[in-house]
PDB file of C-alpha atoms in Angstrom:
ATOM      1  CA  MET A   1       7.031  -9.627 -22.372  1.00  0.00           C
ATOM      2  CA  ALA A   2       9.277  -8.219 -19.674  1.00  0.00           C
ATOM      3  CA  ASN A   3       8.723  -8.990 -16.028  1.00  0.00           C
ATOM      4  CA  ARG A   4      10.173  -7.241 -13.010  1.00  0.00           C
ATOM      5  CA  THR A   5      13.191  -9.544 -12.643  1.00  0.00           C
ATOM      6  CA  THR A   6      14.214  -8.989 -16.249  1.00  0.00           C
ATOM      7  CA  VAL A   7      13.603  -5.235 -16.213  1.00  0.00           C
ATOM      8  CA  VAL A   8      15.632  -4.626 -13.054  1.00  0.00           C
ATOM      9  CA  ALA A   9      18.475  -6.822 -14.289  1.00  0.00           C
ATOM     10  CA  ILE A  10      18.661  -4.933 -17.566  1.00  0.00           C
ATOM     11  CA  LEU A  11      18.431  -1.541 -15.866  1.00  0.00           C
ATOM     12  CA  THR A  12      21.294  -2.487 -13.555  1.00  0.00           C
ATOM     13  CA  GLY A  13      23.472  -3.544 -16.479  1.00  0.00           C
ATOM     14  CA  LEU A  14      22.559  -0.479 -18.505  1.00  0.00           C
ATOM     15  CA  ILE A  15      23.635   1.877 -15.716  1.00  0.00           C
ATOM     16  CA  THR A  16      27.086   0.302 -15.831  1.00  0.00           C
ATOM     17  CA  VAL A  17      27.303   0.695 -19.607  1.00  0.00           C
ATOM     18  CA  MET A  18      26.183   4.313 -19.486  1.00  0.00           C
ATOM     19  CA  ALA A  19      28.515   5.166 -16.626  1.00  0.00           C
ATOM     20  CA  VAL A  20      31.548   4.348 -18.768  1.00  0.00           C
ATOM     21  CA  GLY A  21      30.385   6.671 -21.526  1.00  0.00           C
ATOM     22  CA  CYS A  22      28.555   4.255 -23.797  1.00  0.00           C
ATOM     23  CA  SER A  23      25.017   5.579 -23.514  1.00  0.00           C
ATOM     24  CA  PRO A  24      22.849   4.109 -26.298  1.00  0.00           C
ATOM     25  CA  GLY A  25      20.820   7.288 -26.642  1.00  0.00           C
ATOM     26  CA  THR A  26      21.330  11.002 -26.458  1.00  0.00           C
ATOM     27  CA  GLY A  27      18.825  12.025 -23.798  1.00  0.00           C
ATOM     28  CA  SER A  28      20.139  10.061 -20.816  1.00  0.00           C
ATOM     29  CA  ARG A  29      22.795  11.600 -18.597  1.00  0.00           C
ATOM     30  CA  VAL A  30      24.909  10.007 -15.897  1.00  0.00           C
ATOM     31  CA  GLY A  31      25.667  12.218 -12.920  1.00  0.00           C
ATOM     32  CA  ALA A  32      27.702  11.771  -9.767  1.00  0.00           C
ATOM     33  CA  ALA A  33      28.105   8.262  -8.328  1.00  0.00           C
ATOM     34  CA  GLY A  34      26.689   6.739 -11.503  1.00  0.00           C
ATOM     35  CA  VAL A  35      23.208   8.197 -11.026  1.00  0.00           C
ATOM     36  CA  VAL A  36      21.215   8.359 -14.260  1.00  0.00           C
ATOM     37  CA  GLU A  37      19.084  11.479 -14.631  1.00  0.00           C
ATOM     38  CA  GLU A  38      16.613   9.916 -17.054  1.00  0.00           C
ATOM     39  CA  LEU A  39      16.152   6.631 -18.889  1.00  0.00           C
ATOM     40  CA  ARG A  40      13.879   6.509 -21.946  1.00  0.00           C
ATOM     41  CA  VAL A  41      12.137   3.183 -22.501  1.00  0.00           C
ATOM     42  CA  ALA A  42      10.165   1.938 -25.510  1.00  0.00           C
ATOM     43  CA  SER A  43       7.126  -0.108 -24.563  1.00  0.00           C
ATOM     44  CA  THR A  44       3.878  -1.581 -25.802  1.00  0.00           C
ATOM     45  CA  PRO A  45       0.725   0.450 -25.021  1.00  0.00           C
ATOM     46  CA  VAL A  46      -0.802   0.180 -21.552  1.00  0.00           C
ATOM     47  CA  SER A  47      -4.522   0.828 -21.109  1.00  0.00           C
ATOM     48  CA  THR A  48      -4.660   0.475 -17.318  1.00  0.00           C
ATOM     49  CA  LEU A  49      -2.454  -0.513 -14.392  1.00  0.00           C
ATOM     50  CA  ASP A  50      -5.324  -2.432 -12.810  1.00  0.00           C
ATOM     51  CA  TYR A  51      -4.208  -5.995 -13.517  1.00  0.00           C
ATOM     52  CA  ASN A  52      -7.749  -7.267 -13.007  1.00  0.00           C
ATOM     53  CA  LYS A  53      -8.910  -5.353 -16.057  1.00  0.00           C
ATOM     54  CA  ASN A  54      -5.913  -5.807 -18.371  1.00  0.00           C
ATOM     55  CA  ASN A  55      -2.502  -7.436 -17.959  1.00  0.00           C
ATOM     56  CA  SER A  56      -0.611  -5.067 -20.264  1.00  0.00           C
ATOM     57  CA  GLY A  57       0.521  -3.084 -17.237  1.00  0.00           C
ATOM     58  CA  TYR A  58       3.045  -5.660 -16.069  1.00  0.00           C
ATOM     59  CA  GLY A  59       3.832  -6.970 -19.554  1.00  0.00           C
ATOM     60  CA  SER A  60       5.088  -3.531 -20.568  1.00  0.00           C
ATOM     61  CA  GLY A  61       7.425  -3.233 -17.586  1.00  0.00           C
ATOM     62  CA  VAL A  62       5.652  -0.161 -16.123  1.00  0.00           C
ATOM     63  CA  GLY A  63       3.692  -1.898 -13.387  1.00  0.00           C
ATOM     64  CA  GLY A  64       6.556  -4.191 -12.441  1.00  0.00           C
ATOM     65  CA  LEU A  65       8.684  -1.241 -11.353  1.00  0.00           C
ATOM     66  CA  VAL A  66       5.905   0.219  -9.206  1.00  0.00           C
ATOM     67  CA  MET A  67       4.386  -2.910  -7.615  1.00  0.00           C
ATOM     68  CA  GLU A  68       6.427  -5.842  -6.328  1.00  0.00           C
ATOM     69  CA  PRO A  69       5.603  -9.534  -5.759  1.00  0.00           C
ATOM     70  CA  LEU A  70       6.248 -11.520  -2.590  1.00  0.00           C
ATOM     71  CA  LEU A  71       8.951 -13.598  -4.265  1.00  0.00           C
ATOM     72  CA  THR A  72      11.126 -13.333  -7.372  1.00  0.00           C
ATOM     73  CA  ARG A  73      13.431 -15.684  -9.249  1.00  0.00           C
ATOM     74  CA  THR A  74      17.159 -15.731  -9.738  1.00  0.00           C
ATOM     75  CA  LYS A  75      18.626 -15.873 -13.249  1.00  0.00           C
ATOM     76  CA  THR A  76      18.657 -19.662 -12.944  1.00  0.00           C
ATOM     77  CA  GLY A  77      14.976 -19.745 -12.064  1.00  0.00           C
ATOM     78  CA  LYS A  78      15.264 -20.431  -8.339  1.00  0.00           C
ATOM     79  CA  LEU A  79      12.847 -18.703  -5.982  1.00  0.00           C
ATOM     80  CA  ARG A  80      14.201 -15.995  -3.716  1.00  0.00           C
ATOM     81  CA  PRO A  81      12.667 -13.735  -1.042  1.00  0.00           C
ATOM     82  CA  TRP A  82      11.396 -10.286  -1.981  1.00  0.00           C
ATOM     83  CA  LEU A  83       8.580  -8.580  -0.106  1.00  0.00           C
ATOM     84  CA  ALA A  84       8.372 -11.819   1.846  1.00  0.00           C
ATOM     85  CA  GLU A  85      11.680 -12.341   3.628  1.00  0.00           C
ATOM     86  CA  SER A  86      10.915 -16.008   4.311  1.00  0.00           C
ATOM     87  CA  TRP A  87       8.258 -18.688   3.919  1.00  0.00           C
ATOM     88  CA  SER A  88       7.554 -22.120   5.323  1.00  0.00           C
ATOM     89  CA  THR A  89       5.227 -25.088   4.824  1.00  0.00           C
ATOM     90  CA  PRO A  90       3.970 -26.361   8.213  1.00  0.00           C
ATOM     91  CA  ASN A  91       2.096 -29.081   6.318  1.00  0.00           C
ATOM     92  CA  PRO A  92       1.594 -30.023   2.623  1.00  0.00           C
ATOM     93  CA  THR A  93      -1.453 -27.747   2.243  1.00  0.00           C
ATOM     94  CA  THR A  94      -0.303 -24.690   4.203  1.00  0.00           C
ATOM     95  CA  TYR A  95       2.195 -21.963   3.259  1.00  0.00           C
ATOM     96  CA  VAL A  96       3.161 -19.219   5.697  1.00  0.00           C
ATOM     97  CA  TYR A  97       4.902 -16.056   4.441  1.00  0.00           C
ATOM     98  CA  THR A  98       6.672 -13.554   6.688  1.00  0.00           C
ATOM     99  CA  LEU A  99       6.944 -10.023   5.285  1.00  0.00           C
ATOM    100  CA  ARG A 100      10.010  -7.824   5.572  1.00  0.00           C
ATOM    101  CA  ASP A 101      10.046  -5.207   8.303  1.00  0.00           C
ATOM    102  CA  GLY A 102      10.365  -1.559   7.328  1.00  0.00           C
ATOM    103  CA  VAL A 103       8.769  -1.766   3.870  1.00  0.00           C
ATOM    104  CA  THR A 104       6.488   1.161   3.029  1.00  0.00           C
ATOM    105  CA  PHE A 105       4.380   2.140   0.068  1.00  0.00           C
ATOM    106  CA  THR A 106       5.404   5.209  -1.896  1.00  0.00           C
ATOM    107  CA  ASP A 107       2.794   7.240   0.016  1.00  0.00           C
ATOM    108  CA  GLY A 108       4.511   6.401   3.311  1.00  0.00           C
ATOM    109  CA  HIS A 109       2.089   3.773   4.617  1.00  0.00           C
ATOM    110  CA  GLU A 110       3.556   0.565   6.031  1.00  0.00           C
ATOM    111  CA  LEU A 111       3.187  -2.650   4.037  1.00  0.00           C
ATOM    112  CA  THR A 112       1.164  -5.204   6.036  1.00  0.00           C
ATOM    113  CA  ALA A 113      -0.199  -8.674   5.447  1.00  0.00           C
ATOM    114  CA  GLU A 114      -3.648  -7.091   5.043  1.00  0.00           C
ATOM    115  CA  ASP A 115      -2.390  -5.303   1.910  1.00  0.00           C
ATOM    116  CA  VAL A 116      -0.948  -8.537   0.557  1.00  0.00           C
ATOM    117  CA  ALA A 117      -4.044 -10.624   1.251  1.00  0.00           C
ATOM    118  CA  PHE A 118      -6.301  -7.943  -0.227  1.00  0.00           C
ATOM    119  CA  SER A 119      -4.180  -7.641  -3.395  1.00  0.00           C
ATOM    120  CA  LEU A 120      -3.998 -11.381  -4.025  1.00  0.00           C
ATOM    121  CA  ASN A 121      -7.688 -11.985  -3.303  1.00  0.00           C
ATOM    122  CA  TYR A 122      -8.523  -9.079  -5.610  1.00  0.00           C
ATOM    123  CA  TYR A 123      -6.471 -10.664  -8.372  1.00  0.00           C
ATOM    124  CA  ARG A 124      -8.244 -14.002  -8.025  1.00  0.00           C
ATOM    125  CA  SER A 125     -11.748 -12.540  -7.829  1.00  0.00           C
ATOM    126  CA  GLU A 126     -14.424 -13.593 -10.298  1.00  0.00           C
ATOM    127  CA  GLY A 127     -14.009 -11.994 -13.714  1.00  0.00           C
ATOM    128  CA  SER A 128     -10.395 -10.966 -13.165  1.00  0.00           C
ATOM    129  CA  THR A 129      -8.003 -11.312 -16.093  1.00  0.00           C
ATOM    130  CA  ASN A 130      -5.460 -12.309 -13.448  1.00  0.00           C
ATOM    131  CA  ALA A 131      -7.450 -15.187 -11.943  1.00  0.00           C
ATOM    132  CA  TYR A 132      -5.727 -17.758 -14.161  1.00  0.00           C
ATOM    133  CA  ASN A 133      -2.653 -17.522 -11.914  1.00  0.00           C
ATOM    134  CA  PHE A 134      -4.447 -19.229  -9.045  1.00  0.00           C
ATOM    135  CA  PRO A 135      -5.031 -23.004  -9.029  1.00  0.00           C
ATOM    136  CA  ALA A 136      -8.376 -24.617  -8.241  1.00  0.00           C
ATOM    137  CA  THR A 137      -6.748 -26.157  -5.163  1.00  0.00           C
ATOM    138  CA  LEU A 138      -6.378 -22.726  -3.525  1.00  0.00           C
ATOM    139  CA  LYS A 139      -8.720 -22.467  -0.518  1.00  0.00           C
ATOM    140  CA  SER A 140      -7.822 -19.190   1.165  1.00  0.00           C
ATOM    141  CA  ILE A 141      -5.316 -16.336   1.464  1.00  0.00           C
ATOM    142  CA  THR A 142      -5.470 -14.712   4.889  1.00  0.00           C
ATOM    143  CA  ALA A 143      -3.530 -12.208   6.969  1.00  0.00           C
ATOM    144  CA  THR A 144      -2.802 -14.102  10.191  1.00  0.00           C
ATOM    145  CA  GLY A 145      -0.588 -11.406  11.714  1.00  0.00           C
ATOM    146  CA  ARG A 146       0.558  -7.889  10.909  1.00  0.00           C
ATOM    147  CA  HIS A 147       3.427  -9.281   8.841  1.00  0.00           C
ATOM    148  CA  THR A 148       2.262 -12.878   8.407  1.00  0.00           C
ATOM    149  CA  LEU A 149       0.284 -14.278   5.479  1.00  0.00           C
ATOM    150  CA  THR A 150      -1.154 -17.807   5.422  1.00  0.00           C
ATOM    151  CA  VAL A 151      -2.171 -19.603   2.240  1.00  0.00           C
ATOM    152  CA  THR A 152      -4.260 -22.768   2.511  1.00  0.00           C
ATOM    153  CA  LEU A 153      -4.799 -25.326  -0.244  1.00  0.00           C
ATOM    154  CA  THR A 154      -7.476 -28.018  -0.423  1.00  0.00           C
ATOM    155  CA  GLU A 155      -4.839 -30.580  -1.404  1.00  0.00           C
ATOM    156  CA  PRO A 156      -1.062 -30.570  -1.979  1.00  0.00           C
ATOM    157  CA  ASN A 157      -0.015 -28.721  -5.139  1.00  0.00           C
ATOM    158  CA  ALA A 158       3.715 -28.459  -5.879  1.00  0.00           C
ATOM    159  CA  ALA A 159       3.049 -25.769  -8.508  1.00  0.00           C
ATOM    160  CA  TRP A 160       1.847 -23.309  -5.873  1.00  0.00           C
ATOM    161  CA  GLU A 161       5.355 -22.606  -4.619  1.00  0.00           C
ATOM    162  CA  GLY A 162       6.200 -20.476  -7.658  1.00  0.00           C
ATOM    163  CA  VAL A 163       2.865 -18.677  -8.082  1.00  0.00           C
ATOM    164  CA  LEU A 164       3.685 -15.705  -5.858  1.00  0.00           C
ATOM    165  CA  ALA A 165       6.861 -14.985  -7.827  1.00  0.00           C
ATOM    166  CA  ARG A 166       4.843 -13.831 -10.840  1.00  0.00           C
ATOM    167  CA  SER A 167       5.058 -10.172 -11.833  1.00  0.00           C
ATOM    168  CA  SER A 168       1.330 -10.090 -12.497  1.00  0.00           C
ATOM    169  CA  LEU A 169       0.782 -10.442  -8.743  1.00  0.00           C
ATOM    170  CA  GLY A 170       2.390  -7.165  -7.664  1.00  0.00           C
ATOM    171  CA  ILE A 171       1.185  -5.915  -4.276  1.00  0.00           C
ATOM    172  CA  PHE A 172      -0.655  -2.595  -4.001  1.00  0.00           C
ATOM    173  CA  SER A 173      -1.972  -0.459  -1.152  1.00  0.00           C
ATOM    174  CA  LYS A 174      -5.351  -1.632   0.162  1.00  0.00           C
ATOM    175  CA  SER A 175      -6.255   1.808   1.522  1.00  0.00           C
ATOM    176  CA  PHE A 176      -5.380   3.511  -1.777  1.00  0.00           C
ATOM    177  CA  TYR A 177      -7.591   1.076  -3.667  1.00  0.00           C
ATOM    178  CA  GLN A 178     -10.504   1.597  -1.294  1.00  0.00           C
ATOM    179  CA  LYS A 179     -10.235   5.387  -1.682  1.00  0.00           C
ATOM    180  CA  ASN A 180     -10.082   5.127  -5.493  1.00  0.00           C
ATOM    181  CA  LYS A 181     -12.088   1.994  -6.233  1.00  0.00           C
ATOM    182  CA  ASP A 182     -13.882   3.358  -9.309  1.00  0.00           C
ATOM    183  CA  THR A 183     -10.753   4.740 -10.997  1.00  0.00           C
ATOM    184  CA  PHE A 184      -8.035   2.422  -9.642  1.00  0.00           C
ATOM    185  CA  GLY A 185      -5.249   1.908 -12.195  1.00  0.00           C
ATOM    186  CA  ARG A 186      -6.565   4.505 -14.625  1.00  0.00           C
ATOM    187  CA  PRO A 187      -4.877   7.734 -15.763  1.00  0.00           C
ATOM    188  CA  GLY A 188      -5.164  10.383 -13.104  1.00  0.00           C
ATOM    189  CA  THR A 189      -5.267   7.776 -10.325  1.00  0.00           C
ATOM    190  CA  GLY A 190      -2.807   5.014 -11.099  1.00  0.00           C
ATOM    191  CA  VAL A 191      -1.605   2.645  -8.384  1.00  0.00           C
ATOM    192  CA  VAL A 192       0.527   2.841  -5.241  1.00  0.00           C
ATOM    193  CA  GLY A 193       3.116   0.136  -4.668  1.00  0.00           C
ATOM    194  CA  THR A 194       6.380  -0.492  -2.820  1.00  0.00           C
ATOM    195  CA  GLY A 195       8.669  -0.585  -5.854  1.00  0.00           C
ATOM    196  CA  PRO A 196      11.898   1.315  -6.528  1.00  0.00           C
ATOM    197  CA  TRP A 197       9.967   3.796  -8.674  1.00  0.00           C
ATOM    198  CA  LYS A 198       6.627   5.530  -8.215  1.00  0.00           C
ATOM    199  CA  LEU A 199       4.128   6.504 -10.860  1.00  0.00           C
ATOM    200  CA  ILE A 200       4.022  10.235 -11.649  1.00  0.00           C
ATOM    201  CA  ASP A 201       2.092  10.409 -14.911  1.00  0.00           C
ATOM    202  CA  PHE A 202       0.256   7.900 -17.083  1.00  0.00           C
ATOM    203  CA  ASN A 203      -1.377   8.405 -20.472  1.00  0.00           C
ATOM    204  CA  PRO A 204      -2.551   5.258 -22.328  1.00  0.00           C
ATOM    205  CA  THR A 205      -2.004   6.905 -25.721  1.00  0.00           C
ATOM    206  CA  THR A 206       1.518   8.231 -25.180  1.00  0.00           C
ATOM    207  CA  GLY A 207       3.400   6.804 -22.212  1.00  0.00           C
ATOM    208  CA  ALA A 208       4.172   6.963 -18.504  1.00  0.00           C
ATOM    209  CA  ASP A 209       6.677   8.707 -16.239  1.00  0.00           C
ATOM    210  CA  LEU A 210       8.172   7.208 -13.089  1.00  0.00           C
ATOM    211  CA  GLU A 211      10.513   8.759 -10.565  1.00  0.00           C
ATOM    212  CA  ALA A 212      12.786   7.183  -7.950  1.00  0.00           C
ATOM    213  CA  ASN A 213      11.110   6.156  -4.715  1.00  0.00           C
ATOM    214  CA  PRO A 214      13.085   7.798  -1.861  1.00  0.00           C
ATOM    215  CA  ARG A 215      11.478   5.383   0.627  1.00  0.00           C
ATOM    216  CA  TYR A 216      12.545   2.239  -1.199  1.00  0.00           C
ATOM    217  CA  TRP A 217      13.517  -0.604   1.154  1.00  0.00           C
ATOM    218  CA  GLY A 218      16.069  -2.193  -1.211  1.00  0.00           C
ATOM    219  CA  GLU A 219      19.260  -1.015  -2.869  1.00  0.00           C
ATOM    220  CA  LYS A 220      19.635   2.671  -3.646  1.00  0.00           C
ATOM    221  CA  VAL A 221      17.747   3.671  -6.778  1.00  0.00           C
ATOM    222  CA  ARG A 222      20.250   5.038  -9.286  1.00  0.00           C
ATOM    223  CA  ILE A 223      17.871   6.149 -12.046  1.00  0.00           C
ATOM    224  CA  LYS A 224      16.027   9.327 -11.070  1.00  0.00           C
ATOM    225  CA  LYS A 225      13.405   9.198 -13.796  1.00  0.00           C
ATOM    226  CA  ILE A 226      12.132   6.580 -16.233  1.00  0.00           C
ATOM    227  CA  SER A 227      10.099   7.785 -19.206  1.00  0.00           C
ATOM    228  CA  PHE A 228       8.069   5.136 -21.037  1.00  0.00           C
ATOM    229  CA  THR A 229       6.960   5.866 -24.596  1.00  0.00           C
ATOM    230  CA  PHE A 230       4.250   3.602 -25.994  1.00  0.00           C
ATOM    231  CA  PHE A 231       4.582   2.277 -29.550  1.00  0.00           C
ATOM    232  CA  ASP A 232       2.002   0.336 -31.529  1.00  0.00           C
ATOM    233  CA  SER A 233       4.584  -2.002 -33.049  1.00  0.00           C
ATOM    234  CA  GLU A 234       8.085  -3.296 -32.456  1.00  0.00           C
ATOM    235  CA  THR A 235       9.093  -1.919 -35.833  1.00  0.00           C
ATOM    236  CA  SER A 236       8.266   1.585 -34.598  1.00  0.00           C
ATOM    237  CA  GLN A 237      10.265   0.887 -31.449  1.00  0.00           C
ATOM    238  CA  ALA A 238      13.220  -0.271 -33.527  1.00  0.00           C
ATOM    239  CA  PHE A 239      13.186   2.882 -35.652  1.00  0.00           C
ATOM    240  CA  ALA A 240      13.046   5.025 -32.506  1.00  0.00           C
ATOM    241  CA  PHE A 241      15.957   3.066 -31.073  1.00  0.00           C
ATOM    242  CA  ARG A 242      17.911   3.577 -34.285  1.00  0.00           C
ATOM    243  CA  ALA A 243      17.222   7.327 -34.118  1.00  0.00           C
ATOM    244  CA  LYS A 244      18.455   7.325 -30.496  1.00  0.00           C
ATOM    245  CA  ALA A 245      15.092   8.579 -29.287  1.00  0.00           C
ATOM    246  CA  VAL A 246      14.917   5.748 -26.703  1.00  0.00           C
ATOM    247  CA  ASP A 247      17.555   3.941 -24.673  1.00  0.00           C
ATOM    248  CA  LEU A 248      15.925   0.621 -23.862  1.00  0.00           C
ATOM    249  CA  ALA A 249      13.393  -1.764 -25.398  1.00  0.00           C
ATOM    250  CA  PHE A 250      12.090  -5.274 -24.742  1.00  0.00           C
ATOM    251  CA  PRO A 251      11.404  -6.836 -28.164  1.00  0.00           C
ATOM    252  CA  SER A 252       9.804 -10.259 -28.423  1.00  0.00           C
ATOM    253  CA  ASP A 253      11.618 -10.889 -31.724  1.00  0.00           C
ATOM    254  CA  SER A 254      15.175  -9.877 -30.898  1.00  0.00           C
ATOM    255  CA  ARG A 255      16.648 -10.790 -34.300  1.00  0.00           C
ATOM    256  CA  SER A 256      14.144  -8.702 -36.280  1.00  0.00           C
ATOM    257  CA  PHE A 257      14.473  -5.794 -33.859  1.00  0.00           C
ATOM    258  CA  ALA A 258      18.273  -5.793 -34.073  1.00  0.00           C
ATOM    259  CA  SER A 259      18.146  -5.790 -37.867  1.00  0.00           C
ATOM    260  CA  THR A 260      15.712  -2.874 -38.083  1.00  0.00           C
ATOM    261  CA  ALA A 261      17.398  -0.877 -35.311  1.00  0.00           C
ATOM    262  CA  GLY A 262      20.833  -1.451 -36.829  1.00  0.00           C
ATOM    263  CA  VAL A 263      22.344  -2.479 -33.513  1.00  0.00           C
ATOM    264  CA  LYS A 264      23.797  -5.486 -31.756  1.00  0.00           C
ATOM    265  CA  LEU A 265      21.532  -6.245 -28.817  1.00  0.00           C
ATOM    266  CA  ALA A 266      22.823  -7.105 -25.364  1.00  0.00           C
ATOM    267  CA  THR A 267      20.838  -9.462 -23.153  1.00  0.00           C
ATOM    268  CA  ALA A 268      20.520  -9.729 -19.392  1.00  0.00           C
ATOM    269  CA  PRO A 269      19.596 -12.800 -17.331  1.00  0.00           C
ATOM    270  CA  GLY A 270      16.000 -12.828 -16.222  1.00  0.00           C
ATOM    271  CA  SER A 271      12.779 -14.786 -16.194  1.00  0.00           C
ATOM    272  CA  GLY A 272      10.573 -12.498 -18.223  1.00  0.00           C
ATOM    273  CA  ASP A 273       9.436 -15.148 -20.696  1.00  0.00           C
ATOM    274  CA  GLN A 274       8.473 -18.473 -19.234  1.00  0.00           C
ATOM    275  CA  GLY A 275       6.988 -21.456 -20.951  1.00  0.00           C
ATOM    276  CA  GLN A 276       5.906 -24.901 -19.972  1.00  0.00           C
ATOM    277  CA  PHE A 277       5.629 -28.318 -21.547  1.00  0.00           C
ATOM    278  CA  GLY A 278       2.393 -29.873 -20.326  1.00  0.00           C
ATOM    279  CA  MET A 279       1.480 -33.540 -20.041  1.00  0.00           C
ATOM    280  CA  ASN A 280      -2.109 -34.579 -19.286  1.00  0.00           C
ATOM    281  CA  VAL A 281      -1.633 -37.066 -16.464  1.00  0.00           C
ATOM    282  CA  LEU A 282      -5.221 -38.294 -16.770  1.00  0.00           C
ATOM    283  CA  VAL A 283      -4.781 -39.971 -20.163  1.00  0.00           C
ATOM    284  CA  ALA A 284      -2.341 -42.456 -21.669  1.00  0.00           C
ATOM    285  CA  PRO A 285       0.553 -42.438 -22.175  1.00  0.00           C
ATOM    286  CA  TRP A 286       1.089 -39.464 -19.861  1.00  0.00           C
ATOM    287  CA  ASN A 287      -0.476 -41.248 -16.891  1.00  0.00           C
ATOM    288  CA  ASP A 288       2.726 -43.268 -16.667  1.00  0.00           C
ATOM    289  CA  VAL A 289       5.057 -41.405 -14.295  1.00  0.00           C
ATOM    290  CA  HIS A 290       8.114 -43.146 -15.739  1.00  0.00           C
ATOM    291  CA  LEU A 291       7.289 -41.885 -19.235  1.00  0.00           C
ATOM    292  CA  ARG A 292       6.783 -38.356 -17.927  1.00  0.00           C
ATOM    293  CA  ARG A 293      10.147 -38.426 -16.199  1.00  0.00           C
ATOM    294  CA  ALA A 294      11.835 -39.727 -19.347  1.00  0.00           C
ATOM    295  CA  VAL A 295      10.312 -36.991 -21.500  1.00  0.00           C
ATOM    296  CA  ALA A 296      11.197 -34.287 -18.968  1.00  0.00           C
ATOM    297  CA  HIS A 297      14.788 -35.543 -18.912  1.00  0.00           C
ATOM    298  CA  ALA A 298      14.996 -35.719 -22.710  1.00  0.00           C
ATOM    299  CA  LEU A 299      13.698 -32.202 -23.443  1.00  0.00           C
ATOM    300  CA  ASP A 300      16.386 -30.047 -25.043  1.00  0.00           C
ATOM    301  CA  LYS A 301      15.620 -26.861 -23.103  1.00  0.00           C
ATOM    302  CA  LYS A 302      18.510 -24.910 -24.578  1.00  0.00           C
ATOM    303  CA  ALA A 303      17.370 -25.671 -28.135  1.00  0.00           C
ATOM    304  CA  LEU A 304      13.790 -24.641 -27.334  1.00  0.00           C
ATOM    305  CA  ILE A 305      14.947 -21.310 -25.909  1.00  0.00           C
ATOM    306  CA  ASN A 306      17.254 -20.637 -28.855  1.00  0.00           C
ATOM    307  CA  ALA A 307      14.493 -21.511 -31.335  1.00  0.00           C
ATOM    308  CA  TYR A 308      12.219 -18.990 -29.632  1.00  0.00           C
ATOM    309  CA  GLY A 309      14.884 -16.315 -29.961  1.00  0.00           C
ATOM    310  CA  GLY A 310      15.921 -16.155 -26.338  1.00  0.00           C
ATOM    311  CA  ALA A 311      19.298 -16.552 -24.683  1.00  0.00           C
ATOM    312  CA  TRP A 312      20.510 -19.503 -22.657  1.00  0.00           C
ATOM    313  CA  THR A 313      22.271 -18.429 -19.460  1.00  0.00           C
TER     314      THR A 313
END
């Protein structure tokens, strides 16, 4: 699964490779100032970009380039500002996020805390496939100013700090949702976000097209168009990559993909795949904090990542 941090990191690296004349495919062209005319991406199928109905939208990489989270992570896993330029904890159960000034959605509307609160509360609503992201200790998410969001917990929860850095919690336009409630995220309607690319076309059976967002608040977007082609299997993706029909893919089994595609894969730092080692603190022996600390210290994280097929950076 590829999240926004991983996708953007790989796209940035790929532009550099292509700019020096080493394009992996035949359809992408690099113009003046290293601007890529089109990038062709292999992806898993996406049925909807409404994350409440199905999470394939961000797992494929499509949604993560259109909608952005409040925070992201560096390649070492540390939290960093994104749509929120800063955050603070006035007390152990309160988090206050200050949004960046000058951020607009692709339709020109200003990003406000009302959009953020609406998006997050929508994601945690009853029946949402995205509700698992929110802990039981979450009490409320409220816009307390035009650019200020306040999150209140019922009790301290150290895990909350990283929740809003998840790609599955990309912020969308409240007004766009309200105008398109019945078809939000579907083909013909799609979603409106603040990301570096905006959705132009979306077909669950074939793919999606994105184009550069001229209003983007961040660094200049150097890929004019991104064309996603949906494949039912990674083997099909690998064959397409081998035939130079696509330029970029995000395989879960990198070794198998490289063998089938007949290429040597390059990796980019990111936090697309995350895992956790859980210890039930309510039962023995995990209710002993000293044992938990010892186990956490003894875990060979590098070996676990390598065994999974990832890359240690």
